[in-house]
Coordinates of C-alpha atoms and ligand atoms in Angstrom, one line a residue:
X16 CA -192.2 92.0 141.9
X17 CA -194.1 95.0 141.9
X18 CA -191.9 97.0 140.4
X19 CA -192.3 94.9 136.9
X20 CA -196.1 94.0 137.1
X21 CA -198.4 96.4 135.4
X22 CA -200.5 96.9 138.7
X23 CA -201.7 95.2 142.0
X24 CA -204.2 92.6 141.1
X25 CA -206.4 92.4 144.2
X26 CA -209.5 90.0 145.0
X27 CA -212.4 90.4 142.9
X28 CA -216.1 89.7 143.8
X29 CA -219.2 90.3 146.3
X30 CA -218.0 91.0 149.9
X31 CA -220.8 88.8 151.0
X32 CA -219.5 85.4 149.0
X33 CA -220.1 82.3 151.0
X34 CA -216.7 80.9 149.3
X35 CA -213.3 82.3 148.5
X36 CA -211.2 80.8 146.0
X37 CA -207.3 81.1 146.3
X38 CA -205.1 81.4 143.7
X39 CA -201.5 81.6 143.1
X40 CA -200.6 85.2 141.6
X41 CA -201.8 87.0 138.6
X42 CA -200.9 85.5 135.0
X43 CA -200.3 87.6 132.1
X44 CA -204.0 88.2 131.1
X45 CA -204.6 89.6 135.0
X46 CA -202.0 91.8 135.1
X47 CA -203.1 93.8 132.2
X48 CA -206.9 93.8 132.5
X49 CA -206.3 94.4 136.3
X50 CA -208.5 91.5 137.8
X51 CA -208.2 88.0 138.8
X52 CA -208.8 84.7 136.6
X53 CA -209.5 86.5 133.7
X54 CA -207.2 84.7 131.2
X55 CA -207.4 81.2 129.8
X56 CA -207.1 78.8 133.6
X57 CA -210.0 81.5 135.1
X58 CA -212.2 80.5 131.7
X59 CA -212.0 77.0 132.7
X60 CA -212.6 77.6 136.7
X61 CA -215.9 79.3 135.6
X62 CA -216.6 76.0 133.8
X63 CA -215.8 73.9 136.6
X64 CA -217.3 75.6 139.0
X65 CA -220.4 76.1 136.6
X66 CA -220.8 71.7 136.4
X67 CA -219.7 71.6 140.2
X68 CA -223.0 73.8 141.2
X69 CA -220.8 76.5 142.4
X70 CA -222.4 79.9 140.2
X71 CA -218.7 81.8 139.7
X72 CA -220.6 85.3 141.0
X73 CA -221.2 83.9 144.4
X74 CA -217.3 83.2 144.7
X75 CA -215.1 86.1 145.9
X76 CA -211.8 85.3 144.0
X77 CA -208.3 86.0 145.1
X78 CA -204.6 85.0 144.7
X79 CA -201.8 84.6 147.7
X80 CA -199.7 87.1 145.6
X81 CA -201.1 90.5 144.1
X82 CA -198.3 90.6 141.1
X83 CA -197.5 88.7 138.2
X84 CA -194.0 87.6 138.2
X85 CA -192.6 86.3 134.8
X86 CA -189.1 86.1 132.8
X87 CA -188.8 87.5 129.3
X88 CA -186.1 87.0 126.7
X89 CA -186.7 90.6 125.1
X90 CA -189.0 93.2 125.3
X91 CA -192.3 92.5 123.1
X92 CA -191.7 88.4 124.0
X93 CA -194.1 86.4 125.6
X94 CA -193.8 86.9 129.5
X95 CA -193.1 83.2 130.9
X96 CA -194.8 83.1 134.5
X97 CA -192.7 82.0 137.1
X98 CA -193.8 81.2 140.5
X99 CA -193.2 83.2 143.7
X100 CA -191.5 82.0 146.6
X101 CA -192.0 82.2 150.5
X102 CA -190.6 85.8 150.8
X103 CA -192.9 86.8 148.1
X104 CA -195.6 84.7 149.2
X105 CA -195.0 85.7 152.9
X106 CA -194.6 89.6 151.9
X107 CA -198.6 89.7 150.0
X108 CA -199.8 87.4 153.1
X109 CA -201.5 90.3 155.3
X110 CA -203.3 91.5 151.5
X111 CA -204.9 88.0 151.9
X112 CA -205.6 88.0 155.4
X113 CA -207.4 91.6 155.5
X114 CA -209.7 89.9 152.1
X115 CA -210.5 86.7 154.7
X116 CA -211.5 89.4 157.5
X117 CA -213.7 91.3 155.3
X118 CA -215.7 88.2 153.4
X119 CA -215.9 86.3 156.4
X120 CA -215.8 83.2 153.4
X121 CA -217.5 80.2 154.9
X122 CA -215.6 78.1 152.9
X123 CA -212.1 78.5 151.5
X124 CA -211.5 77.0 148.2
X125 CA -207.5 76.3 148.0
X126 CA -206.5 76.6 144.2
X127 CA -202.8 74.2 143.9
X128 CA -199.5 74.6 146.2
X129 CA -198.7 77.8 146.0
X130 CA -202.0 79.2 147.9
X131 CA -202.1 76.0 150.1
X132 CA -198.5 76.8 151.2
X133 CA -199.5 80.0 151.6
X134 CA -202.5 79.8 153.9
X135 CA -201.5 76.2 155.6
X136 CA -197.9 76.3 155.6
X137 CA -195.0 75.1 153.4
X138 CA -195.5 71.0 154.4
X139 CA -198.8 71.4 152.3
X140 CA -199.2 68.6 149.7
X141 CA -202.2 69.3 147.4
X142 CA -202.3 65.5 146.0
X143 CA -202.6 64.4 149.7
X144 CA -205.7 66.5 151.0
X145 CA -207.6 67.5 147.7
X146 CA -210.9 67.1 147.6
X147 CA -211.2 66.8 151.5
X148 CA -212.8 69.6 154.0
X149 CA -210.1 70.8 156.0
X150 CA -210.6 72.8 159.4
X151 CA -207.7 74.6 160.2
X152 CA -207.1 78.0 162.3
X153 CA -205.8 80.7 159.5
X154 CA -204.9 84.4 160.7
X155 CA -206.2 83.1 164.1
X156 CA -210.0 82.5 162.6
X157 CA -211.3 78.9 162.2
X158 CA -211.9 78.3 158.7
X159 CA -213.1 75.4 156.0
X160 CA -210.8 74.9 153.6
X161 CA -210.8 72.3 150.0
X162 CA -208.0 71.7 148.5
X163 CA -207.8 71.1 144.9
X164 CA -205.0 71.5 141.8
X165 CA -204.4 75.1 140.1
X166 CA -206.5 74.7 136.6
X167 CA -203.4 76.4 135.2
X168 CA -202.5 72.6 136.0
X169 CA -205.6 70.7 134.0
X170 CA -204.4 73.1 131.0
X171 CA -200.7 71.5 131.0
X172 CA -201.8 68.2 131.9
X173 CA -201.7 65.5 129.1
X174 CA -205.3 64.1 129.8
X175 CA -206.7 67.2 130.3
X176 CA -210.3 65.4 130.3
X177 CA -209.2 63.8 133.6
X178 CA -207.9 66.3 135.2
X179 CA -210.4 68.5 134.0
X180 CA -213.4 65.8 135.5
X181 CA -210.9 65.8 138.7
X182 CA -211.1 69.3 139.2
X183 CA -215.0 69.0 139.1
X184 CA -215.0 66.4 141.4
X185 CA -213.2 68.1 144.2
X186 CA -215.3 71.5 143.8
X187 CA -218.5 69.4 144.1
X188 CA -216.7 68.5 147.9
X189 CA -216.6 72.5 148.1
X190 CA -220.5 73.0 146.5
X191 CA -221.6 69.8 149.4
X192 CA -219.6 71.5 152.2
X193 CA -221.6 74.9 151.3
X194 CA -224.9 73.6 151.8
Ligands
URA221 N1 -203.6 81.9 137.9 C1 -203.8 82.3 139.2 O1 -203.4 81.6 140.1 N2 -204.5 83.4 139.4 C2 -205.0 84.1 138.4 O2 -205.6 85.1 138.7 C3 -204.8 83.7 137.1 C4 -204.1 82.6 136.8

């Protein structure tokens, strides 16, 4: 994976967030600019999290894999993102656990399957926990995770209002389990 990224995209954010949000990998946007949810789905997370009462700089944001993967018919195409899998996932999994030991997050907010599979396993099913506080051991630390879809997923959806208001909904869980 690394070898066709542009660079490492690591964690972005203050050391000293109360919440971490978890992301899949890198999309085409954060693999140039170098930083996480910058492109179009981290636009609409700063939204949501904006209307859930969650201000985006007191987040520490991450993904469960540091590199974009994608396909591309020819050079100068669009890059297509494709999503990793367990050895990928499994391979960038002590990146994530060093960024848990150093924030200390007291909540854990768990952005679609990829970064629920990653940090609770591959029986994960986001439609059956979202929006619900979670308390599982992770890296041998007790932690607080909610569960909610990837907003790469409210982009694609076809009522993007509902998805979008779902989204909301489960980050207000996150913004009540906070306070
Ligand atoms: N999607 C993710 O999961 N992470 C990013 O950083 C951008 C898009």
């Amino acid at each position: 994976m690394h070898r066709d990224a542009t660079q490492t995209v690591f964690g972005a954010g203050d050391q000293d967030a109360r919440v971490m949000l978890v992301g899949e990998q890198p999309g085409d946007q954060e693999d140039r600019q170098g930083k996480p949810f910058v492109g179009p789905a981290g636009k609409l997370l700063d939204r949501a999290l904006e209307e859930a009462g969650i201000h985006p700089s007191e987040a520490y944001v991450t993904n469960a894999v540091k590199h974009f993967k994608f396909t591309q018919a020819e050079p100068r195409k669009r890059r297509i993102h494709k999503a990793p899998n367990l050895r990928e996932m499994t391979a960038c999994g002590p990146w994530l656990a060093a960024e848990l030991a150093v924030v200390e997050p007291e909540l854990i907010v768990v952005l679609g399957a990829t970064a629920g599979k990653a940090l609770l396993g591959s029986s994960f099913r986001v439609t059956q926990v979202r929006g619900t506080v979670l308390e599982e051991e992770i890296h041998g630390r007790p932690e607080r995770l909610v569960p909610t879809v990837h907003p790469s997923s409210v982009l694609r959806s076809d009522d993007r209002e509902a998805a979008y208001r779902g989204l909301v909904s489960d980050l207000k869980v996150a913004a009540g389990a906070l306070s």
